PDB file of C-alpha atoms and ligand atoms in Angstrom:
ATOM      1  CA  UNK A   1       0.000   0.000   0.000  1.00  0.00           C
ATOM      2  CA  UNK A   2       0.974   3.696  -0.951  1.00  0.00           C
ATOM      3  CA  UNK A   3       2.366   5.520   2.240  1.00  0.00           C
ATOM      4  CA  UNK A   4       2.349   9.369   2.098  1.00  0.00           C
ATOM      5  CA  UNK A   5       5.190  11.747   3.854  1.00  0.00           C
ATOM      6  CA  UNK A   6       2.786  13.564   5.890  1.00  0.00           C
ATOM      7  CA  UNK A   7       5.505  15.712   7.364  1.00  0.00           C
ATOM      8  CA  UNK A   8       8.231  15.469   5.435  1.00  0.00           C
ATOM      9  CA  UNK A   9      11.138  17.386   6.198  1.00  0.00           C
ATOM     10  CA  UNK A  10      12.441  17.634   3.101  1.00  0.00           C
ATOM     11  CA  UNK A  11       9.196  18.326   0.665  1.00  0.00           C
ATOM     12  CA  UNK A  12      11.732  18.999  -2.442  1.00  0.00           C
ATOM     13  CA  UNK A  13      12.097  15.150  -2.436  1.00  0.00           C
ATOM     14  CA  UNK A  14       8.468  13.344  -1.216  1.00  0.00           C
ATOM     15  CA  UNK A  15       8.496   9.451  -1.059  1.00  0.00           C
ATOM     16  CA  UNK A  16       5.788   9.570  -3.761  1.00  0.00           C
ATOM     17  CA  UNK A  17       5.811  12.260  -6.546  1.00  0.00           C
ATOM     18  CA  UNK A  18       2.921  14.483  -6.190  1.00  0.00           C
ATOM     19  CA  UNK A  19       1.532  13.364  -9.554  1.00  0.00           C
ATOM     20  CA  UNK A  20       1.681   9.892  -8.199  1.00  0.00           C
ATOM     21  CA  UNK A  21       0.038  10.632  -5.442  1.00  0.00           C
ATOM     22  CA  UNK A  22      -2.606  12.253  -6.608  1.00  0.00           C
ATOM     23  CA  UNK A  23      -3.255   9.292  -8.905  1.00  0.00           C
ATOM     24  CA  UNK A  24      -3.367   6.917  -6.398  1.00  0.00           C
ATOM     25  CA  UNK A  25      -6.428   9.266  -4.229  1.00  0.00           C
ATOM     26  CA  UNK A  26      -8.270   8.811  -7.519  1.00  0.00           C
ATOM     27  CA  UNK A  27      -7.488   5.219  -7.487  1.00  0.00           C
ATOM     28  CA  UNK A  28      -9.049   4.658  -4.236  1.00  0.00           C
ATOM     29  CA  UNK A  29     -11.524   7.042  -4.664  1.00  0.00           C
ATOM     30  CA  UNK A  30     -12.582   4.923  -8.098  1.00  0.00           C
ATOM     31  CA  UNK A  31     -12.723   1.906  -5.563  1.00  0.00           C
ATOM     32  CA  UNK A  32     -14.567   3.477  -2.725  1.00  0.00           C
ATOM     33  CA  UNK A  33     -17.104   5.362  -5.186  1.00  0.00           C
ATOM     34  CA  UNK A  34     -17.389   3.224  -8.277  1.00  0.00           C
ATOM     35  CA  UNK A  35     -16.723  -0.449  -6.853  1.00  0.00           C
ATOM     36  CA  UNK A  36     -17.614  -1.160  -3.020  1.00  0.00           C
ATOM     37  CA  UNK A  37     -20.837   1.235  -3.085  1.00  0.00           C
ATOM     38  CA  UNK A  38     -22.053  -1.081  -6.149  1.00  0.00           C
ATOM     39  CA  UNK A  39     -21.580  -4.066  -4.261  1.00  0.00           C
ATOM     40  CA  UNK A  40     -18.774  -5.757  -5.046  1.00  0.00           C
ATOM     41  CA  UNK A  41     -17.118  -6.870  -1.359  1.00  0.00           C
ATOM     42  CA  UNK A  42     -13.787  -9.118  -2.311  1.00  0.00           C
ATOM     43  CA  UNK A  43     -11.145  -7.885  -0.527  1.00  0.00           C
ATOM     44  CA  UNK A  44      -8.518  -9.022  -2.481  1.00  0.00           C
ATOM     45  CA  UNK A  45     -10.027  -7.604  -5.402  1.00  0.00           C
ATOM     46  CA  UNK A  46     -10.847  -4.534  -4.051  1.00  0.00           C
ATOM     47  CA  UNK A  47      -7.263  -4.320  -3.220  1.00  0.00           C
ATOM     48  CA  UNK A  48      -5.984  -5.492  -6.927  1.00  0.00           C
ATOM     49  CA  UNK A  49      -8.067  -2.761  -7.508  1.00  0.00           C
ATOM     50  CA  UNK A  50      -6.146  -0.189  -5.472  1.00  0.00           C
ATOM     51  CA  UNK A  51      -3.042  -1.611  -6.675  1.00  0.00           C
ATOM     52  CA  UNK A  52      -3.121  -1.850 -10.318  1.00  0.00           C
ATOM     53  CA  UNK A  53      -2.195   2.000 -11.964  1.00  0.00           C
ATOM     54  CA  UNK A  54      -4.693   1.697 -14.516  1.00  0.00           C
ATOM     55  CA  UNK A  55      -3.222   5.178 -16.125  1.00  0.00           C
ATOM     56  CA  UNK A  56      -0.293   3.541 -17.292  1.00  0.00           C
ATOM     57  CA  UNK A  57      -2.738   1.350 -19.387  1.00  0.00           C
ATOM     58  CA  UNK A  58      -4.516   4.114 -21.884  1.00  0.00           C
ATOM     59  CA  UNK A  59      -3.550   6.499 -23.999  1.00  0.00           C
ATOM     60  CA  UNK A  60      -2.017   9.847 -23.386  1.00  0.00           C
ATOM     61  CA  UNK A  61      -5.108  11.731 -24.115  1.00  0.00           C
ATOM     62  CA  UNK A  62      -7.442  10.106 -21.573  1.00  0.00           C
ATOM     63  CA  UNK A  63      -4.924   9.503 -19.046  1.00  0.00           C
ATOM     64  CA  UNK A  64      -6.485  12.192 -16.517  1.00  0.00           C
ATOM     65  CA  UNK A  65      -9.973   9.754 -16.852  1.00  0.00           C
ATOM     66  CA  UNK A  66      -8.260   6.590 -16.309  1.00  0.00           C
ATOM     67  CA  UNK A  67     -10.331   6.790 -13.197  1.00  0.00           C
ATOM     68  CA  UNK A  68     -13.370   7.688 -14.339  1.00  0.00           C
ATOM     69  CA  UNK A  69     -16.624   5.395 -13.953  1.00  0.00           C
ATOM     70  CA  UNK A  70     -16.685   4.998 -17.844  1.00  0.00           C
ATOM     71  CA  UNK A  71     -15.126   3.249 -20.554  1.00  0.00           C
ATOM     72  CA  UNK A  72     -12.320   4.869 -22.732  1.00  0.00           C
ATOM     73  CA  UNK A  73     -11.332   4.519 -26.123  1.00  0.00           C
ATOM     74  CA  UNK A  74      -7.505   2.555 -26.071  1.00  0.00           C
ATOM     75  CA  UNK A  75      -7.384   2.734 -30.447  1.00  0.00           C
ATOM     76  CA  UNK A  76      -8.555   0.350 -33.048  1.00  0.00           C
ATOM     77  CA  UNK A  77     -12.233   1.405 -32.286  1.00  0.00           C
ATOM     78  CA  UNK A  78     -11.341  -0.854 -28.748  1.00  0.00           C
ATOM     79  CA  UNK A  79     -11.950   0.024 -25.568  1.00  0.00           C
ATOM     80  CA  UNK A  80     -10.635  -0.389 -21.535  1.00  0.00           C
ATOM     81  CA  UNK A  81     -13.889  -1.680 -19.725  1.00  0.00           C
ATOM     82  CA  UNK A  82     -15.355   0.884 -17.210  1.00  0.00           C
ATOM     83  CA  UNK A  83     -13.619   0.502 -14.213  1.00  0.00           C
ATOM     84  CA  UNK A  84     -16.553  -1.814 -12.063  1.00  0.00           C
ATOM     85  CA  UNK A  85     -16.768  -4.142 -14.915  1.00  0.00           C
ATOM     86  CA  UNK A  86     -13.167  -4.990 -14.298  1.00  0.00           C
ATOM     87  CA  UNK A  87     -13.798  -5.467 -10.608  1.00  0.00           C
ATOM     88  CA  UNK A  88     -17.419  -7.578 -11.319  1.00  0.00           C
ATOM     89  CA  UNK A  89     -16.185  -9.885 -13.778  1.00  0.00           C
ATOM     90  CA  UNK A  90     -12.966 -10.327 -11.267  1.00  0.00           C
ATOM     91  CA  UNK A  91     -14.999 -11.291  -8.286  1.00  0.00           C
ATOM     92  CA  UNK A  92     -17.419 -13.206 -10.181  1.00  0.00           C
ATOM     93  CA  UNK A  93     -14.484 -15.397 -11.265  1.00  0.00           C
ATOM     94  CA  UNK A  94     -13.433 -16.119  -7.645  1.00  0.00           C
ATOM     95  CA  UNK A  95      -9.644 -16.152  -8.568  1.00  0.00           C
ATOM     96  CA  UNK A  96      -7.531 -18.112  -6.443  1.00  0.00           C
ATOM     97  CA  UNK A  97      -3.603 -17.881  -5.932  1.00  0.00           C
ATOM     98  CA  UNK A  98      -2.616 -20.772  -7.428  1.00  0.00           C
ATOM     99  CA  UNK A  99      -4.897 -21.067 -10.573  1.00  0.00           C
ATOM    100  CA  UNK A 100      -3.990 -20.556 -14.035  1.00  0.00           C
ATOM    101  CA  UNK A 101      -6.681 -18.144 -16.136  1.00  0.00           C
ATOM    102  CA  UNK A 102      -7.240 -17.483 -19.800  1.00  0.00           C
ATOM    103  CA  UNK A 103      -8.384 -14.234 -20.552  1.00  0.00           C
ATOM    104  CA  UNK A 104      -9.699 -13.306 -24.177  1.00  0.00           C
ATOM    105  CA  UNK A 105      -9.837 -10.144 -25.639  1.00  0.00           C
ATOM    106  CA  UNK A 106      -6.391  -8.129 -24.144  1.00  0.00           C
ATOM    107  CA  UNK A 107      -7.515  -4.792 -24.988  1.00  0.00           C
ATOM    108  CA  UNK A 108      -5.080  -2.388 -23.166  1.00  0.00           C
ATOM    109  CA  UNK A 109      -3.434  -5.640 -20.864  1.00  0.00           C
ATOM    110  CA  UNK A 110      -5.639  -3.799 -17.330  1.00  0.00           C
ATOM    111  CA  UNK A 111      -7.628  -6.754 -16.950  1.00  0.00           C
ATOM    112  CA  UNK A 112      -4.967  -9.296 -17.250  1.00  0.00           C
ATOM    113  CA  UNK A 113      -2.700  -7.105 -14.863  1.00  0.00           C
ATOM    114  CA  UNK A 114      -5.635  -6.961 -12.170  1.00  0.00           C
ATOM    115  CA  UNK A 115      -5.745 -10.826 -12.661  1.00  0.00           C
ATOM    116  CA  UNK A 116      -1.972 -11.248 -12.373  1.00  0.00           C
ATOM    117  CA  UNK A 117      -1.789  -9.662  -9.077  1.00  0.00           C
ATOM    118  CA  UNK A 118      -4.375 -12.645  -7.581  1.00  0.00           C
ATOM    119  CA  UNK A 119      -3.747 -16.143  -9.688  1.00  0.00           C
ATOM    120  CA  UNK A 120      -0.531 -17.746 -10.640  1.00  0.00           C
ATOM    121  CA  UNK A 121      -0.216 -17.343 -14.574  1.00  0.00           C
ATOM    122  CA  UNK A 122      -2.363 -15.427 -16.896  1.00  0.00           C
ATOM    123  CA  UNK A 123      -2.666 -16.183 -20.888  1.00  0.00           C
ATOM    124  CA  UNK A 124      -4.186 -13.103 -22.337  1.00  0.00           C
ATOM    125  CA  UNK A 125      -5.467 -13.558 -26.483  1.00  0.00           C
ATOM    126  CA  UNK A 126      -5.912 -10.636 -28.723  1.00  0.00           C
ATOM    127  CA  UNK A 127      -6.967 -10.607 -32.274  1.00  0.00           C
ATOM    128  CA  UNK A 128      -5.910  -6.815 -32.777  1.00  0.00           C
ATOM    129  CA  UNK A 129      -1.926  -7.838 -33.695  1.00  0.00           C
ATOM    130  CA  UNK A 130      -1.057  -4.050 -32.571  1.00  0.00           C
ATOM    131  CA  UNK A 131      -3.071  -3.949 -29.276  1.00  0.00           C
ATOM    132  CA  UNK A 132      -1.184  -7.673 -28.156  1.00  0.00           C
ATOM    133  CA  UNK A 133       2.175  -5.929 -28.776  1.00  0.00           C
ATOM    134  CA  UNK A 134       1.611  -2.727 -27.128  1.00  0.00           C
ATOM    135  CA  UNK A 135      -0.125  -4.679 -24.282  1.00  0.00           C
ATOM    136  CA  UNK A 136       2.415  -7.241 -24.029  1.00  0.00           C
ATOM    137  CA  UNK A 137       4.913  -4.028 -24.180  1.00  0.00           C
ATOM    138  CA  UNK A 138       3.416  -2.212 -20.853  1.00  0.00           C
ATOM    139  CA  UNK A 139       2.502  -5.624 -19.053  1.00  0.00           C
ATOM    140  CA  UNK A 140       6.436  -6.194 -19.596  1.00  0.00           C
ATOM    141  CA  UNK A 141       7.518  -2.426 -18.364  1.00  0.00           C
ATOM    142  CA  UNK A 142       5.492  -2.409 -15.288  1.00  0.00           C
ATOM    143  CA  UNK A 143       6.877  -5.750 -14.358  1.00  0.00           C
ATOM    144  CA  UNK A 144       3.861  -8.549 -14.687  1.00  0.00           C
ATOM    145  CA  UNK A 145       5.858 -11.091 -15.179  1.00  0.00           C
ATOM    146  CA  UNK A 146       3.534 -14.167 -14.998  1.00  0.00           C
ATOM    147  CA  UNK A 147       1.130 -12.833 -17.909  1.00  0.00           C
ATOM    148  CA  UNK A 148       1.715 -14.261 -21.336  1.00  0.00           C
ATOM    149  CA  UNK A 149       0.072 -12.457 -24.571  1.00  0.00           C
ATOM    150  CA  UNK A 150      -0.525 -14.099 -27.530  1.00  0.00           C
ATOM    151  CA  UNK A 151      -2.185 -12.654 -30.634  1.00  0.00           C
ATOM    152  CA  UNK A 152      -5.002 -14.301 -32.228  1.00  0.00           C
ATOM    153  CA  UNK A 153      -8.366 -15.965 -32.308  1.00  0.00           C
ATOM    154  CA  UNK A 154      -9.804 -15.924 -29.335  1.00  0.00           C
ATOM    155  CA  UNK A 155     -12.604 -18.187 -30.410  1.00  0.00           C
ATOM    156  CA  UNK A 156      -9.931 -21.028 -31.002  1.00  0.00           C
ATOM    157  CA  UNK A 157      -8.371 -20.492 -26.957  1.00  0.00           C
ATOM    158  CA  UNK A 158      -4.955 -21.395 -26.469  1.00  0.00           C
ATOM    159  CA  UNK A 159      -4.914 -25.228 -26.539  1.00  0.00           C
ATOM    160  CA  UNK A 160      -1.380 -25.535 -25.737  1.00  0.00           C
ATOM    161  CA  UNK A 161      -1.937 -24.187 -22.050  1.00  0.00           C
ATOM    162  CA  UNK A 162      -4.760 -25.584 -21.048  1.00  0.00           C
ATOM    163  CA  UNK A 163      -6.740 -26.524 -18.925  1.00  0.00           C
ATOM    164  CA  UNK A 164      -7.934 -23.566 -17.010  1.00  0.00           C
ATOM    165  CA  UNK A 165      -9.065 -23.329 -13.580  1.00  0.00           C
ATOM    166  CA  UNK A 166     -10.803 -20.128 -15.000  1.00  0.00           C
ATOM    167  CA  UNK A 167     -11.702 -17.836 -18.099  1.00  0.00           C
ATOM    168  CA  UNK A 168     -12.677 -14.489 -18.742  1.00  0.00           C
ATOM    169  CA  UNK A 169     -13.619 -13.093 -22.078  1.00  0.00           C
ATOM    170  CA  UNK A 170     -13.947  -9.077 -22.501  1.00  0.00           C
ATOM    171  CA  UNK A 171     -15.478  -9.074 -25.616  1.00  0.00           C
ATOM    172  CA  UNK A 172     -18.725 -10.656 -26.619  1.00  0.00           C
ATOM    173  CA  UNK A 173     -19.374 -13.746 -29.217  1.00  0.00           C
ATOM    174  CA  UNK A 174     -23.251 -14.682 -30.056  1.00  0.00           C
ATOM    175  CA  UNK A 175     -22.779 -18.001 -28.878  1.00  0.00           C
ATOM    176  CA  UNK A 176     -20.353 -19.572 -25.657  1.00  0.00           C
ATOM    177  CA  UNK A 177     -17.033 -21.015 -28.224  1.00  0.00           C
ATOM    178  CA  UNK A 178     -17.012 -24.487 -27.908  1.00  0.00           C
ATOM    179  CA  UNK A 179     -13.047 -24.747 -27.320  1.00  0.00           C
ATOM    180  CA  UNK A 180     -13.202 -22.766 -24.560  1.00  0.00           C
ATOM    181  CA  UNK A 181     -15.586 -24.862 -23.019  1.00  0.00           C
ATOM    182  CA  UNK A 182     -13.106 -27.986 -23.779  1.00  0.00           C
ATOM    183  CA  UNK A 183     -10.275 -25.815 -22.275  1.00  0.00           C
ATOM    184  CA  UNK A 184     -11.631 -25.549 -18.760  1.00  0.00           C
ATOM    185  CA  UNK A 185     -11.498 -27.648 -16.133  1.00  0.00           C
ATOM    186  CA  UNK A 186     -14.046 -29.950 -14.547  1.00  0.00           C
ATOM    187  CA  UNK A 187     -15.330 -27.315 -11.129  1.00  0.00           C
ATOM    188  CA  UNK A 188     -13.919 -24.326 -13.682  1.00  0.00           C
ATOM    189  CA  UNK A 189     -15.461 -20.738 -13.646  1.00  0.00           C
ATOM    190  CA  UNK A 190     -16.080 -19.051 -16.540  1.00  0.00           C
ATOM    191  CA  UNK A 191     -17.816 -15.307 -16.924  1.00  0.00           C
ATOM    192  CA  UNK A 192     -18.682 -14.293 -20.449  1.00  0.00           C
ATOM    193  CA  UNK A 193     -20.801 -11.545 -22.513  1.00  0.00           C
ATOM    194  CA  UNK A 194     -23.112 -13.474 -24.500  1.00  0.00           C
ATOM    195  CA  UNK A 195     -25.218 -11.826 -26.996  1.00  0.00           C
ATOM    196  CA  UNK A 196     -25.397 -10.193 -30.407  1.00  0.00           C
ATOM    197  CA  UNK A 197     -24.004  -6.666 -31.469  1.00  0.00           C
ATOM    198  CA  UNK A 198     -26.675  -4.128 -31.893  1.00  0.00           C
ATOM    199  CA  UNK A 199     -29.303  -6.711 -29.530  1.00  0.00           C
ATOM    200  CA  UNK A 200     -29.329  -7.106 -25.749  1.00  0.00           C
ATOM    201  CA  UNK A 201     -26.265  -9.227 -24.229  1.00  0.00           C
ATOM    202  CA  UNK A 202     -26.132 -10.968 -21.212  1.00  0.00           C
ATOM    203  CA  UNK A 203     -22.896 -11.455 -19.168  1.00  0.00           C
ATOM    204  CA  UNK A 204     -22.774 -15.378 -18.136  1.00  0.00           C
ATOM    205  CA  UNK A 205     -21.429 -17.302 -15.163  1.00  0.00           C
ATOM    206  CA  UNK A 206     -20.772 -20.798 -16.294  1.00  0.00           C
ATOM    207  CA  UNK A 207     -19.550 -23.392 -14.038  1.00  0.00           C
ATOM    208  CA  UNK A 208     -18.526 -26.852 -16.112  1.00  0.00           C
ATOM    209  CA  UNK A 209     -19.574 -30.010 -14.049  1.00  0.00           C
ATOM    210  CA  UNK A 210     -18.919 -33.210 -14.636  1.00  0.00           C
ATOM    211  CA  UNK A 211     -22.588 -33.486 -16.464  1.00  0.00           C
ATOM    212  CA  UNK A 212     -22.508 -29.915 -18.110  1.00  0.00           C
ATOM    213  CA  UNK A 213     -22.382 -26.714 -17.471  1.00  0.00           C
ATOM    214  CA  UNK A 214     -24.112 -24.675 -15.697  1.00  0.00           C
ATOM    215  CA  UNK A 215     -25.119 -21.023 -16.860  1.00  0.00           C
ATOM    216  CA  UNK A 216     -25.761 -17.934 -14.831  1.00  0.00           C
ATOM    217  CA  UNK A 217     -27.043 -14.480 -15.413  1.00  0.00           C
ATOM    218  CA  UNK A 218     -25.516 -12.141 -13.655  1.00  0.00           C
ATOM    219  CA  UNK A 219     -25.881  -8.546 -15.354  1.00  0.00           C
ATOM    220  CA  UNK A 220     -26.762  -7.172 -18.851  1.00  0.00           C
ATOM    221  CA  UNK A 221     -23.943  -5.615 -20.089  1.00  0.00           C
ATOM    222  CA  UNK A 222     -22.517  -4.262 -23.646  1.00  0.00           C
ATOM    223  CA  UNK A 223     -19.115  -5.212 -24.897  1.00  0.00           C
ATOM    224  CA  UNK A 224     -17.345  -4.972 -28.375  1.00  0.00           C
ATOM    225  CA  UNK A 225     -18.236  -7.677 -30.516  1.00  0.00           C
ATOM    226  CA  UNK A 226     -15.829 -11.079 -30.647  1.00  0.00           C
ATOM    227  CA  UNK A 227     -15.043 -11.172 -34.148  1.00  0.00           C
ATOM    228  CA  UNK A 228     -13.995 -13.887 -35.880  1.00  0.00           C
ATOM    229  CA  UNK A 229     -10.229 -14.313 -37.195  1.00  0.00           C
ATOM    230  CA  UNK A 230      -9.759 -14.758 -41.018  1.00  0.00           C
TER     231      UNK A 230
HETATM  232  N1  SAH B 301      -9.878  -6.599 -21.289  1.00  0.00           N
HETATM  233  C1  SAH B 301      -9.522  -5.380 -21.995  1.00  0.00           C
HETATM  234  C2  SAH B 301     -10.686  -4.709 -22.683  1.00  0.00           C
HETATM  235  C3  SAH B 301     -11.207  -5.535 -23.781  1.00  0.00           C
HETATM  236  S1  SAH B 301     -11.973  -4.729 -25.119  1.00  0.00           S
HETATM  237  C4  SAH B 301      -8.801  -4.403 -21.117  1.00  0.00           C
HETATM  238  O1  SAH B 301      -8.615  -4.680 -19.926  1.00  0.00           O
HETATM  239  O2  SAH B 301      -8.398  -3.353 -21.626  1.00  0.00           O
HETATM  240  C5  SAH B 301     -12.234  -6.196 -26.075  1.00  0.00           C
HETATM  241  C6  SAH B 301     -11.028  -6.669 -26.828  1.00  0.00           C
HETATM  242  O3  SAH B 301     -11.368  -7.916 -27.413  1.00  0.00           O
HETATM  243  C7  SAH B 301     -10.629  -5.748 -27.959  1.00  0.00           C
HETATM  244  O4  SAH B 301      -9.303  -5.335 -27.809  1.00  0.00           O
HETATM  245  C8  SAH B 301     -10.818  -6.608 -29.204  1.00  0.00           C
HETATM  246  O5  SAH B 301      -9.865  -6.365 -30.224  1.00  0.00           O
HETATM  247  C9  SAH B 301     -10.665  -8.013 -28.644  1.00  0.00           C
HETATM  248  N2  SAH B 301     -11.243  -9.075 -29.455  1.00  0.00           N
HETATM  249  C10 SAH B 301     -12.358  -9.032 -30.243  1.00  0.00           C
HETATM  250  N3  SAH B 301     -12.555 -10.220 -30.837  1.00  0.00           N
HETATM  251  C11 SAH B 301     -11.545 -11.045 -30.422  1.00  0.00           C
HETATM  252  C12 SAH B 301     -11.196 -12.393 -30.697  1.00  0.00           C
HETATM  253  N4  SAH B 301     -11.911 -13.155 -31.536  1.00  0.00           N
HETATM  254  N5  SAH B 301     -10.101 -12.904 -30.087  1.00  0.00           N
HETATM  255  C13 SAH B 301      -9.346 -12.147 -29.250  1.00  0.00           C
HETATM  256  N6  SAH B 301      -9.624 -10.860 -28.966  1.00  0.00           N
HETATM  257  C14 SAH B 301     -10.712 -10.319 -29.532  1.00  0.00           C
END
């Protein structure tokens, strides 16, 4: 946690630059305001939360709303998920310290560095090539070292490190992809937008039991489409 020079006797040279600290107020202002008072009551989300500088994840020109209780635009016509999204689809996940999560659609890398801070490896997919690289880029320089990026289909998963205890997608297909399904584990969790473009979507808790799985509704929602790769 951030500790603050209250009475510094040398103010030229603070522990935390002001900038910084100003960044992290609106950080746990954006978790007092935007994420407890809706409800959502993990701690160690809450605290992944507090932790993560989401600034360092958009653009230059929407920095000063990186902690804002809205989406914002990261290129590509993509955007970083409003800020309770994040910590919804987090909790709803129940992440665990030792499991291993896929996460599809990278976007800006925020998500996958929230989940980094609370699971043991995260494989992040992104069909934008740019996006992977310049996500893969600032996951790198801000030292998440147990996230690995890989750009392409998301629809396909990543067969290679599978199975998951758990998988997240950020952006939303009109139908649950079957190899994702495949990819999780028997007692995995897996949250999920479902629905089409322009129509109502639906974001999904699935749990995969030995019979089936089993499908939740937890809040409508509206993400960018999951397109298909060529
Ligand atoms: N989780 C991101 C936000 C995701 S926005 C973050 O924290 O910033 C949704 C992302 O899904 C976009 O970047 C989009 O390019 C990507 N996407 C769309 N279809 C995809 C697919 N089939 N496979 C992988 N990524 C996809």
């Amino acid at each position: 946690m951030l500790t603050l020079g209250g009475c510094d006797p040398e103010p030229a040279r603070p522990a935390v630059p002001v900038a910084d600290a100003a960044l992290a107020q609106a950080r746990m202002r954006m978790v007092r305001e935007q994420i407890v008072a809706r409800g959502v009551a993990d701690p160690r989300v809450l605290e992944a939360m507090g932790r993560v500088p989401r600034h360092e994840f958009v653009p230059a020109a929407v920095r000063s709303q990186a902690y804002e209780d809205w989406p914002l635009a990261i290129g590509y016509g993509q955007t970083i998920s409003q800020p309770y999204i994040v910590a919804f689809m987090t909790a709803a996940l129940a992440p665990r310290p030792g499991d291993r999560v896929l996460e599809i659609g990278t976007g800006s890398g925020y998500q996958a560095a929230v989940l980094a801070g609370l699971v043991a490896e995260v494989y992040t997919m992104e069909i934008v090539e740019p996006l992977a690289q310049r996500a893969e880029a600032d996951l790198k320089r801000l030292g998440y070292a147990n996230v690995k990026v890989r750009a392409g289909d998301g629809h396909l998963g990543w067969p290679e490190a599978a199975p998951f205890d758990a998988i997240i997608v950020t952006c939303a297909p009109e139908d649950v992809p079957q190899p994702l399904v495949d990819q999780l584990k028997v007692g995995g969790r897996m949250i999920i937008p479902v629905g089409s473009q322009w129509g109502a979507q639906e974001l999904y808790l699935l749990r995969k039991t030995a019979t089936g799985l089993r499908r939740q509704g937890v809040l409508p929602v509206r993400f960018v489409p999951m397109v298909k790769g060529h």
